[in-house]
GROMACS .gro file of C-alpha atoms in nm:
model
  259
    1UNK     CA    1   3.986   9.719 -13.275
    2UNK     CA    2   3.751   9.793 -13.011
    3UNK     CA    3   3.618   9.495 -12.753
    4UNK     CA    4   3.285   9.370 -12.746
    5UNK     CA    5   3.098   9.496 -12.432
    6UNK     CA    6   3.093   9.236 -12.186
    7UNK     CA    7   2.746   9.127 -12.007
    8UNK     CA    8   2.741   9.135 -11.673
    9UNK     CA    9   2.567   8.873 -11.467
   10UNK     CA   10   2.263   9.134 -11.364
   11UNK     CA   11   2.221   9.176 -11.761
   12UNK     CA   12   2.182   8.817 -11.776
   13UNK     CA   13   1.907   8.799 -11.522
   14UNK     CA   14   1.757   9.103 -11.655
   15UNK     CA   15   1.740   8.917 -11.994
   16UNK     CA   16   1.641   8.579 -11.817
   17UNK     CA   17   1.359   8.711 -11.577
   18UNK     CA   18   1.216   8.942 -11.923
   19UNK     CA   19   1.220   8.566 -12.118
   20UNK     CA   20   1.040   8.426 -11.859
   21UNK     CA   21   0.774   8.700 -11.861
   22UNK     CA   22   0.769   8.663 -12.254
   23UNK     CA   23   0.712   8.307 -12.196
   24UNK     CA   24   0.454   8.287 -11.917
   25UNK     CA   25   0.236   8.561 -12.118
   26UNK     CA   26   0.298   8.295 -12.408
   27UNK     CA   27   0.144   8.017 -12.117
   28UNK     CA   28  -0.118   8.263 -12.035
   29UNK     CA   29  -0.227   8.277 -12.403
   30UNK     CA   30  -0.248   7.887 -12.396
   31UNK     CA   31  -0.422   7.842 -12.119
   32UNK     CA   32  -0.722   8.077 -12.224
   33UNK     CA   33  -0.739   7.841 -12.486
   34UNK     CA   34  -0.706   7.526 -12.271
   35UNK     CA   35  -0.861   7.226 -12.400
   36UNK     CA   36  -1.096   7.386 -12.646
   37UNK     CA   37  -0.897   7.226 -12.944
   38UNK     CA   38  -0.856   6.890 -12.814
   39UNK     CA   39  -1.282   6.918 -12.741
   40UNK     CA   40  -1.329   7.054 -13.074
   41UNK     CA   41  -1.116   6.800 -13.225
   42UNK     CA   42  -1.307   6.506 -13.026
   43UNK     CA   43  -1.673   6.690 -13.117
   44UNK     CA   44  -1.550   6.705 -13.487
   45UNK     CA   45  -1.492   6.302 -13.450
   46UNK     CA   46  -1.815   6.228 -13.278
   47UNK     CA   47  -2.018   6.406 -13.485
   48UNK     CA   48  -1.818   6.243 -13.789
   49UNK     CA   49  -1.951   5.881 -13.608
   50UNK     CA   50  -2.302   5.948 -13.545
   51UNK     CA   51  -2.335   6.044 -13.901
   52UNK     CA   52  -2.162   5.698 -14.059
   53UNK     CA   53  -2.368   5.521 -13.751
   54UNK     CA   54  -2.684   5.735 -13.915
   55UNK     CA   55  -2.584   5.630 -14.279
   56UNK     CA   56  -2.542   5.274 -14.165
   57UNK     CA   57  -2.927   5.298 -13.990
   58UNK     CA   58  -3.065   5.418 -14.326
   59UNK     CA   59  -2.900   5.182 -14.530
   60UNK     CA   60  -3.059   4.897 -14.307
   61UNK     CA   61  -3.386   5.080 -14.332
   62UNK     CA   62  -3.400   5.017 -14.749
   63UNK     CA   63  -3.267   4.662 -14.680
   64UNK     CA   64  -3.585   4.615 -14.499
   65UNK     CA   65  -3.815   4.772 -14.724
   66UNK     CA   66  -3.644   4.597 -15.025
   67UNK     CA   67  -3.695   4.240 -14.790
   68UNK     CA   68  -4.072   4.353 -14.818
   69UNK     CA   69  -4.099   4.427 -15.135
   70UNK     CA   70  -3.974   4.088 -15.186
   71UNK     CA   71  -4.224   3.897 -15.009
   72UNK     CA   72  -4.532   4.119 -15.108
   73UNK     CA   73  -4.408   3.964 -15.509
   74UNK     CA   74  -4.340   3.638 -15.313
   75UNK     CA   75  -4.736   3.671 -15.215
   76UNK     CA   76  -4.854   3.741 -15.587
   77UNK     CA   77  -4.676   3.477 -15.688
   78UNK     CA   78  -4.779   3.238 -15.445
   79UNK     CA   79  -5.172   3.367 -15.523
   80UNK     CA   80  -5.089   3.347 -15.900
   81UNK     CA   81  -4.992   2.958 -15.842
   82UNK     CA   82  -5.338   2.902 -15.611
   83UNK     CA   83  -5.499   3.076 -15.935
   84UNK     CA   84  -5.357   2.832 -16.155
   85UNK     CA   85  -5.361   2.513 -15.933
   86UNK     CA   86  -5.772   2.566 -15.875
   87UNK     CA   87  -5.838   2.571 -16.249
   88UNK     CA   88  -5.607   2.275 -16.257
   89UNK     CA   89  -5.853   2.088 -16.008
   90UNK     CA   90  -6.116   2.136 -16.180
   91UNK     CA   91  -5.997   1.950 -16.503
   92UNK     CA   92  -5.861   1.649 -16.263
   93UNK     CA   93  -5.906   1.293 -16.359
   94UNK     CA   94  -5.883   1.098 -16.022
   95UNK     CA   95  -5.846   1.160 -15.681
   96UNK     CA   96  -5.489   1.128 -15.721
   97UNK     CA   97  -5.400   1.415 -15.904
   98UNK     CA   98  -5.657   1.662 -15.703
   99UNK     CA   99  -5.493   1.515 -15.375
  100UNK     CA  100  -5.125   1.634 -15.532
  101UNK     CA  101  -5.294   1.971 -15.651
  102UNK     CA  102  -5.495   2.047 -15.300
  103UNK     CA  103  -5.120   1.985 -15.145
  104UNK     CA  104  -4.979   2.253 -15.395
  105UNK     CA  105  -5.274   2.501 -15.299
  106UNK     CA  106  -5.174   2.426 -14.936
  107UNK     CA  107  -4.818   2.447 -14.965
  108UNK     CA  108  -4.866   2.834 -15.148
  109UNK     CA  109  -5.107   2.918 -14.869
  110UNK     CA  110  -4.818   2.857 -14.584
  111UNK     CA  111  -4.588   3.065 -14.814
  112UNK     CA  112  -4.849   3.335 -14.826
  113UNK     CA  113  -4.840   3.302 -14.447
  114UNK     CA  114  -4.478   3.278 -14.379
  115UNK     CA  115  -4.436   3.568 -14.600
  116UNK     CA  116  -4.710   3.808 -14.445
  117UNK     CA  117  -4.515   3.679 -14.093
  118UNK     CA  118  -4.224   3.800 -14.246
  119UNK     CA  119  -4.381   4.141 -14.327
  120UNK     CA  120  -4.504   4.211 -14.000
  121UNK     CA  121  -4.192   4.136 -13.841
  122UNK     CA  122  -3.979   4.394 -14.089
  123UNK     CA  123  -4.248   4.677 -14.034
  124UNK     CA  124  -4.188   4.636 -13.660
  125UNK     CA  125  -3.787   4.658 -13.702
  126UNK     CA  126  -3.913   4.908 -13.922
  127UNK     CA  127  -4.031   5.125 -13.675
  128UNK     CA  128  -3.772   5.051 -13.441
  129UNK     CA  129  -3.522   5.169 -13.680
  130UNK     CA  130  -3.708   5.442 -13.754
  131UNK     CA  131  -3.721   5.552 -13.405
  132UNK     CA  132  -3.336   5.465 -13.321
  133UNK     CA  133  -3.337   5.723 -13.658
  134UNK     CA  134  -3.450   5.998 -13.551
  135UNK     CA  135  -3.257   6.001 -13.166
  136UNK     CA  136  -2.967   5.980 -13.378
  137UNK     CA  137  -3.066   6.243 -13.593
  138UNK     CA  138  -3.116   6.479 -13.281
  139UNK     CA  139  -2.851   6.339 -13.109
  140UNK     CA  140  -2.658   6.481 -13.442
  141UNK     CA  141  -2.800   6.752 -13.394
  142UNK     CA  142  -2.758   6.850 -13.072
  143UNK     CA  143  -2.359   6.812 -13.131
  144UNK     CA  144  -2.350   7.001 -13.423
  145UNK     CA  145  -2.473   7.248 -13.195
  146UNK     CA  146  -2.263   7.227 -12.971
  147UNK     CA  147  -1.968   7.211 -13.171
  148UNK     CA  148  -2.052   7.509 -13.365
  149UNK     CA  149  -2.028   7.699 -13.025
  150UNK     CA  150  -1.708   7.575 -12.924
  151UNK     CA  151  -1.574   7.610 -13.263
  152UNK     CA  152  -1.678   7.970 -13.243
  153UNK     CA  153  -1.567   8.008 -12.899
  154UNK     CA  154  -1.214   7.883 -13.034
  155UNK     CA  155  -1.247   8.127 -13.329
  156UNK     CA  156  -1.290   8.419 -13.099
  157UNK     CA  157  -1.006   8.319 -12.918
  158UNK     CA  158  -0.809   8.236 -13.162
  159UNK     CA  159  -0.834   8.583 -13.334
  160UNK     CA  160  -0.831   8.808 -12.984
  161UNK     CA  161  -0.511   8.580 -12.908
  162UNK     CA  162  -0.323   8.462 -13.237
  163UNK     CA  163  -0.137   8.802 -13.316
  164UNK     CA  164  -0.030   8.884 -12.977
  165UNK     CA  165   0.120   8.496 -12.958
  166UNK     CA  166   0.310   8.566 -13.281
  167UNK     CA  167   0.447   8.846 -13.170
  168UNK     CA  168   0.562   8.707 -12.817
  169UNK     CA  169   0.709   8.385 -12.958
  170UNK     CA  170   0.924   8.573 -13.203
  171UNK     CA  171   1.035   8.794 -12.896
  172UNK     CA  172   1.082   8.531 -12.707
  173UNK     CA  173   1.331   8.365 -12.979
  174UNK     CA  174   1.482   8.723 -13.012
  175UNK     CA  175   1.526   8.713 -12.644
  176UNK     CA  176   1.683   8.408 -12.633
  177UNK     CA  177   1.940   8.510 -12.886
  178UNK     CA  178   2.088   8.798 -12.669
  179UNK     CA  179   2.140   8.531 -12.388
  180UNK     CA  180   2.432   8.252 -12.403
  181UNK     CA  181   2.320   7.913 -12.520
  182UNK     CA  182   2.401   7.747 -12.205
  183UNK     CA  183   2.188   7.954 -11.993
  184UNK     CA  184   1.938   7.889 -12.217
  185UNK     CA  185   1.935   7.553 -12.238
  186UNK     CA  186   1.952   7.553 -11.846
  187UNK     CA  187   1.603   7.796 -11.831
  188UNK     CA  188   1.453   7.557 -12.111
  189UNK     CA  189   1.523   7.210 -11.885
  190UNK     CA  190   1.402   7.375 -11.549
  191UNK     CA  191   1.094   7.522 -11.758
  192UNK     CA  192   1.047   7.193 -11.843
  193UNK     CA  193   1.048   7.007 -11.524
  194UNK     CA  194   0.863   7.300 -11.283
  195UNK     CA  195   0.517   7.353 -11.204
  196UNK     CA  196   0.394   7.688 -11.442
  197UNK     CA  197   0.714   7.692 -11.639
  198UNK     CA  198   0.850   7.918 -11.393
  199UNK     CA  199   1.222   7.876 -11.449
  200UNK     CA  200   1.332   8.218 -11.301
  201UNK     CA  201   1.112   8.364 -11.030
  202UNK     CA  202   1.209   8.648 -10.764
  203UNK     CA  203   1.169   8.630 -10.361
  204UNK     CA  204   0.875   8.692 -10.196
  205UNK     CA  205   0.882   8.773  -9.814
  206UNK     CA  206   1.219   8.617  -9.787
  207UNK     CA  207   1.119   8.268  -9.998
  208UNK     CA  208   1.190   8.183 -10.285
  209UNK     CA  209   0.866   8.216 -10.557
  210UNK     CA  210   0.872   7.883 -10.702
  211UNK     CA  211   0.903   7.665 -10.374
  212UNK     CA  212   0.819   7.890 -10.118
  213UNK     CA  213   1.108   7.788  -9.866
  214UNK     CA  214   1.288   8.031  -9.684
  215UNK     CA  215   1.585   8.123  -9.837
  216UNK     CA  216   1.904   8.254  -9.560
  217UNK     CA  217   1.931   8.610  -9.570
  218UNK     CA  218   2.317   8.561  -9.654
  219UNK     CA  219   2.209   8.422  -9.992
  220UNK     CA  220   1.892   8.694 -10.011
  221UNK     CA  221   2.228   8.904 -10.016
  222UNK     CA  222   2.384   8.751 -10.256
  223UNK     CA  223   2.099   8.782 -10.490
  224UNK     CA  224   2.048   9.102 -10.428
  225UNK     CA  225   2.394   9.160 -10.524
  226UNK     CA  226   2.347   9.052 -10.841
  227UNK     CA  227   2.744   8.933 -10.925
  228UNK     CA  228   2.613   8.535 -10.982
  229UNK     CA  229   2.322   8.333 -11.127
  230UNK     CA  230   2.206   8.137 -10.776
  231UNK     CA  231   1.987   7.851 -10.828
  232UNK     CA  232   1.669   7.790 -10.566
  233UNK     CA  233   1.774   7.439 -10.397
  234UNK     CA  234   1.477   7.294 -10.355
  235UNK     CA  235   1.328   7.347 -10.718
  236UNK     CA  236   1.624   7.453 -10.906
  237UNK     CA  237   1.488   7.750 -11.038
  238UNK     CA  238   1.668   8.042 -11.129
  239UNK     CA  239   1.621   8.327 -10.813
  240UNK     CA  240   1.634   8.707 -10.870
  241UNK     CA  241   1.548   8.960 -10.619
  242UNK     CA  242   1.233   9.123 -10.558
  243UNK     CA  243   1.314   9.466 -10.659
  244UNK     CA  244   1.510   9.336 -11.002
  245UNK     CA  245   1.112   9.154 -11.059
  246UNK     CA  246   0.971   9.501 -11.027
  247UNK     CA  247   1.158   9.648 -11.284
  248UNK     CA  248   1.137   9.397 -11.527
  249UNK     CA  249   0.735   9.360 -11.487
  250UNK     CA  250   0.685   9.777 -11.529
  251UNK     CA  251   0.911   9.713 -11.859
  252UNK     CA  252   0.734   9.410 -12.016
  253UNK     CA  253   0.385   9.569 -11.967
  254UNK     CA  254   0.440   9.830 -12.170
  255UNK     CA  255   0.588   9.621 -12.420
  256UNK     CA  256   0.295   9.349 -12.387
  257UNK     CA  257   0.035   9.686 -12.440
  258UNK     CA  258   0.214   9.778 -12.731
  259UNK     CA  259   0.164   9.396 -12.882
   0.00000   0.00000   0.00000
């Protein structure tokens, strides 16, 4: 029975530097995106607000008209009383009973008064209401607007972007499979704790691309070698060499074109 091919340490590297391109396309993707769903999310809830604070406003507004209502009948009753009371006077037999009458008439006079007060004072919050009404109402408006345009603007980003992200996660999954789990959990930590999610980067003018120290050209060598997976001290990034990179970019172009 015939051995399974063995995969040498420069196919590993190959492998990890093409997930990492997968991946930081995938990044890319996200970042175009950036914090339009967390602003569309927060639009969607203020706009969701102003309209229960709007509903709330409106609801107080009919409060205060039915408060009106109720001391305009408060009024006709009061005037139906003074109706009645000044017949009453007029049938009186002493100056007892016109005295408790008169105080009667007076007494549904203040009411009329206090009630008329009261009137005034509701059309004023009336019209205060009314005003605080319609701000909110173009406040409303004005963030409907505006989250119509960022919805659209996520929409349009969403569908230039959503295909091509489906494609590159389930390459980078398929990816992942052809490398060994440990290596994989290793390039998923450092992802993880670096800036970018650069977990395997090449050297640059003798440094290494995630921390930018100088790396000695004994270990340049050794990279260029390709016969071990060497680890960037400093950031603990995965290192390949510059020429590896090259390769690997020319590749995943013309796979990311083809997406």
């Amino acid at each position: 029975m015939a051995k399974s091919k063995e995969v040498t340490v420069e196919e590993r590297l190959r492998s990890l530097y093409d997930l990492q391109l997968i991946d930081s396309r995938i990044d890319e993707i996200r970042n175009v995106r950036g914090e339009l769903p967390l602003e569309v999310s927060d639009l969607e809830d203020e706009v969701a607000g102003l309209n229960a604070r709007l509903e709330k406003l409106i609801a107080s507004l009919e409060s205060v008209d039915s408060e009106i209502s109720a001391r305009k009948n408060s009024i006709e009753e009061s005037k139906a009383l003074i109706k009645k009371y000044s017949e009453q006077q007029k049938n009186v037999r002493n100056n007892r009973e016109y005295n408790s009458i008169t105080k009667e008439i007076e007494y549904q006079e203040l009411e009329i008064e206090l009630a008329e007060k009261h009137i005034r004072e509701f059309r004023a919050q009336i019209e205060q209401k009314k005003e605080v009404v319609e701000k909110t109402k173009q406040h409303v408006k004005d963030r409907e607007t505006h989250l119509k345009h960022k919805k659209s603007e996520l929409d349009a980003i969403l569908a230039e972007t959503a295909k091509e992200e489906e494609a590159l996660i389930k390459k980078s999954d398929d990816y992942k499979k052809k490398i060994e789990d440990r290596l994989v959990k290793a390039y998923d930590r450092i992802r993880k704790n670096v800036k970018n999610g650069l977990a395997v980067v090449p050297i640059e003018r003798g440094a290494s691309g995630g921390s930018y120290f100088t790396i000695p050209p004994q270990v340049q060598m050794e990279i260029g070698a390709r016969k071990k997976i060497i680890t960037d001290e400093h950031s603990g990034r995965i290192l390949v060499d510059e020429l590896l990179a090259m390769e690997q970019k020319e590749k995943m172009a013309k796979l990311f074109k083809r997406l």
